[in-house]
Amino acid sequence: GSIGKANALHYLIHAAEQLKEKKNIHFVIIGKGDELIHLQEISKGLSNVHIFPPLEKRLFIAALKQFDLCYIGLEREPLFRFGVSPNKLFDYMMAKRPVLFAIDSGNQPVKEASCGWSVAAGDIPAIAQSILEASETDVLQLEEMGNNGYHYVIKNHSYDVLCENIIKWIDE
């Protein structure tokens, strides 16, 4: 995916620094963008952070299935009070992965779907704590969270549902 300033991945790196003694927790970042060099610089010396170039979409989805938790963060932005719906979030949910949602927004899809953890944007201790909790969560519970996210996307964000909503809106 995109590694830009708005994606708030530097907070994830700082959380990785707090968790560097936990040998069972690794952070994988896949993508390219304006912040890539900065992330590489601030993660130097952290053996628990691994940064890889972008993958084509089908390989990316397959890679997601290997992760225990997927992070999505955004910098604080007043516009987000109206809600967010990043494609990356739906990719995570479609891959049936639990999500760590670090976005201040008017909607809370991860809470609504019961598919992971939601924390305030930029709250490094809360990000680290959520990752630690996920690492200690039973694999069956993580699987249930992933399934919850998948069913949430199908029920609320599939093309059929979106088209129905647009038609209802036009008819009104």
CSV table of C-alpha atoms in Angstrom, one decimal:
chain,number,residue,atom,x,y,z
A,1,GLY,CA,0.0,0.0,0.0
A,2,SER,CA,0.9,3.6,0.2
A,3,ILE,CA,3.4,4.7,2.7
A,4,GLY,CA,2.6,8.4,3.0
A,5,LYS,CA,2.6,10.8,5.9
A,6,ALA,CA,-1.2,10.5,6.3
A,7,ASN,CA,-0.9,6.7,6.9
A,8,ALA,CA,0.7,7.3,10.3
A,9,LEU,CA,3.0,4.4,10.1
A,10,HIS,CA,5.7,6.2,12.2
A,11,TYR,CA,3.4,5.6,15.2
A,12,LEU,CA,3.5,1.9,14.4
A,13,ILE,CA,7.3,2.0,14.3
A,14,HIS,CA,7.4,3.7,17.7
A,15,ALA,CA,5.1,1.0,19.0
A,16,ALA,CA,7.5,-1.6,17.6
A,17,GLU,CA,10.2,0.1,19.5
A,18,GLN,CA,8.2,-0.3,22.8
A,19,LEU,CA,7.7,-4.0,22.0
A,20,LYS,CA,11.2,-4.8,20.8
A,21,GLU,CA,11.8,-7.2,23.7
A,22,LYS,CA,8.8,-9.4,22.7
A,23,LYS,CA,10.4,-11.9,20.4
A,24,ASN,CA,7.1,-13.3,19.1
A,25,ILE,CA,6.0,-9.9,17.8
A,26,HIS,CA,7.1,-8.7,14.4
A,27,PHE,CA,6.0,-5.8,12.3
A,28,VAL,CA,5.8,-6.1,8.5
A,29,ILE,CA,5.2,-3.1,6.3
A,30,ILE,CA,4.6,-3.6,2.6
A,31,GLY,CA,4.5,-0.7,0.2
A,32,LYS,CA,6.2,2.4,-1.2
A,33,GLY,CA,5.7,6.1,-0.9
A,34,ASP,CA,7.1,9.4,0.3
A,35,GLU,CA,7.6,8.2,3.9
A,36,LEU,CA,9.4,5.0,3.1
A,37,ILE,CA,12.9,6.4,3.7
A,38,HIS,CA,11.8,8.1,6.9
A,39,LEU,CA,10.3,4.8,8.2
A,40,GLN,CA,13.5,2.9,7.2
A,41,GLU,CA,15.6,5.5,9.1
A,42,ILE,CA,13.5,5.4,12.3
A,43,SER,CA,13.3,1.6,12.3
A,44,LYS,CA,17.1,1.1,12.0
A,45,GLY,CA,18.3,-1.2,14.7
A,46,LEU,CA,14.8,-2.7,15.3
A,47,SER,CA,15.1,-6.4,14.5
A,48,ASN,CA,11.3,-6.7,14.8
A,49,VAL,CA,10.5,-4.4,11.9
A,50,HIS,CA,10.6,-5.7,8.3
A,51,ILE,CA,9.8,-3.4,5.3
A,52,PHE,CA,9.2,-4.9,1.9
A,53,PRO,CA,8.4,-3.4,-1.5
A,54,PRO,CA,4.8,-3.4,-2.8
A,55,LEU,CA,3.1,-6.6,-4.0
A,56,GLU,CA,0.6,-6.9,-6.7
A,57,LYS,CA,-3.0,-7.0,-5.3
A,58,ARG,CA,-3.5,-10.7,-5.4
A,59,LEU,CA,-0.2,-11.4,-3.7
A,60,PHE,CA,-0.9,-8.7,-1.2
A,61,ILE,CA,-4.2,-10.4,-0.2
A,62,ALA,CA,-2.4,-13.7,0.1
A,63,ALA,CA,0.3,-12.1,2.3
A,64,LEU,CA,-2.4,-10.6,4.6
A,65,LYS,CA,-3.6,-14.1,5.4
A,66,GLN,CA,-0.2,-14.7,7.1
A,67,PHE,CA,-0.6,-11.9,9.6
A,68,ASP,CA,-2.2,-12.2,13.0
A,69,LEU,CA,-3.2,-8.5,13.1
A,70,CYS,CA,-3.4,-5.7,10.4
A,71,TYR,CA,-2.8,-2.1,11.3
A,72,ILE,CA,-4.5,0.9,9.7
A,73,GLY,CA,-3.8,4.4,11.0
A,74,LEU,CA,-4.3,7.9,9.8
A,75,GLU,CA,-3.2,11.2,11.1
A,76,ARG,CA,-5.8,13.3,12.9
A,77,GLU,CA,-7.9,15.2,10.4
A,78,PRO,CA,-11.0,17.3,11.1
A,79,LEU,CA,-12.7,16.0,7.9
A,80,PHE,CA,-12.6,12.5,9.4
A,81,ARG,CA,-15.3,13.4,11.9
A,82,PHE,CA,-17.7,12.6,9.0
A,83,GLY,CA,-16.3,9.0,8.9
A,84,VAL,CA,-13.7,7.1,6.9
A,85,SER,CA,-13.8,4.0,4.6
A,86,PRO,CA,-10.3,3.2,3.5
A,87,ASN,CA,-10.0,0.5,0.9
A,88,LYS,CA,-7.1,-1.0,2.9
A,89,LEU,CA,-9.5,-1.6,5.9
A,90,PHE,CA,-11.9,-3.5,3.6
A,91,ASP,CA,-9.0,-5.6,2.2
A,92,TYR,CA,-8.0,-6.6,5.8
A,93,MET,CA,-11.6,-7.5,6.5
A,94,MET,CA,-12.1,-9.5,3.3
A,95,ALA,CA,-8.9,-11.4,4.1
A,96,LYS,CA,-10.5,-12.3,7.5
A,97,ARG,CA,-7.8,-10.6,9.5
A,98,PRO,CA,-8.3,-8.9,12.9
A,99,VAL,CA,-7.6,-5.1,12.6
A,100,LEU,CA,-6.0,-2.5,14.7
A,101,PHE,CA,-7.8,0.7,13.8
A,102,ALA,CA,-5.9,3.9,14.9
A,103,ILE,CA,-8.0,6.5,13.3
A,104,ASP,CA,-10.1,9.3,14.9
A,105,SER,CA,-13.3,9.3,12.9
A,106,GLY,CA,-17.0,9.7,13.1
A,107,ASN,CA,-17.5,6.1,12.4
A,108,GLN,CA,-15.8,3.1,14.1
A,109,PRO,CA,-16.1,0.2,11.7
A,110,VAL,CA,-13.8,-2.1,13.6
A,111,LYS,CA,-15.8,-1.6,16.8
A,112,GLU,CA,-19.1,-2.1,14.8
A,113,ALA,CA,-17.8,-5.3,13.3
A,114,SER,CA,-16.2,-6.6,16.5
A,115,CYS,CA,-13.1,-7.4,14.4
A,116,GLY,CA,-10.2,-6.0,16.4
A,117,TRP,CA,-9.0,-3.1,18.4
A,118,SER,CA,-9.7,0.6,18.0
A,119,VAL,CA,-7.5,3.3,19.5
A,120,ALA,CA,-7.0,7.0,19.2
A,121,ALA,CA,-4.9,8.2,16.2
A,122,GLY,CA,-1.3,8.6,17.2
A,123,ASP,CA,-1.7,7.0,20.7
A,124,ILE,CA,1.6,5.0,20.6
A,125,PRO,CA,1.1,3.3,24.1
A,126,ALA,CA,-2.5,2.2,23.1
A,127,ILE,CA,-1.2,0.9,19.8
A,128,ALA,CA,1.5,-1.0,21.5
A,129,GLN,CA,-0.9,-2.3,24.2
A,130,SER,CA,-3.4,-3.5,21.5
A,131,ILE,CA,-0.7,-5.3,19.6
A,132,LEU,CA,0.5,-7.0,22.9
A,133,GLU,CA,-3.2,-8.0,23.7
A,134,ALA,CA,-3.5,-9.4,20.1
A,135,SER,CA,-0.3,-11.4,20.6
A,136,GLU,CA,-1.8,-12.9,23.8
A,137,THR,CA,-5.3,-13.6,22.3
A,138,ASP,CA,-6.3,-17.1,21.6
A,139,VAL,CA,-6.0,-18.0,17.9
A,140,LEU,CA,-9.7,-19.0,17.8
A,141,GLN,CA,-10.7,-15.6,19.1
A,142,LEU,CA,-8.5,-13.9,16.4
A,143,GLU,CA,-10.2,-16.1,13.8
A,144,GLU,CA,-13.6,-15.1,15.1
A,145,MET,CA,-12.6,-11.4,14.8
A,146,GLY,CA,-11.4,-12.0,11.3
A,147,ASN,CA,-14.7,-13.7,10.4
A,148,ASN,CA,-16.7,-10.8,12.0
A,149,GLY,CA,-14.9,-8.3,9.8
A,150,TYR,CA,-15.5,-10.4,6.7
A,151,HIS,CA,-19.2,-10.7,7.4
A,152,TYR,CA,-19.4,-7.0,8.2
A,153,VAL,CA,-18.0,-6.0,4.8
A,154,ILE,CA,-20.2,-8.4,2.9
A,155,LYS,CA,-23.3,-7.1,4.8
A,156,ASN,CA,-22.5,-3.4,4.6
A,157,HIS,CA,-20.0,-2.7,1.9
A,158,SER,CA,-20.5,-5.1,-1.0
A,159,TYR,CA,-21.2,-3.7,-4.4
A,160,ASP,CA,-24.8,-5.0,-4.2
A,161,VAL,CA,-25.4,-3.2,-0.9
A,162,LEU,CA,-23.8,0.0,-2.1
A,163,CYS,CA,-25.8,0.0,-5.3
A,164,GLU,CA,-29.0,-0.6,-3.4
A,165,ASN,CA,-28.2,2.3,-1.1
A,166,ILE,CA,-27.4,4.6,-4.0
A,167,ILE,CA,-30.7,3.7,-5.7
A,168,LYS,CA,-32.6,4.3,-2.5
A,169,TRP,CA,-30.9,7.7,-2.1
A,170,ILE,CA,-31.7,8.6,-5.7
A,171,ASP,CA,-35.4,7.6,-5.3
A,172,GLU,CA,-35.7,9.8,-2.2
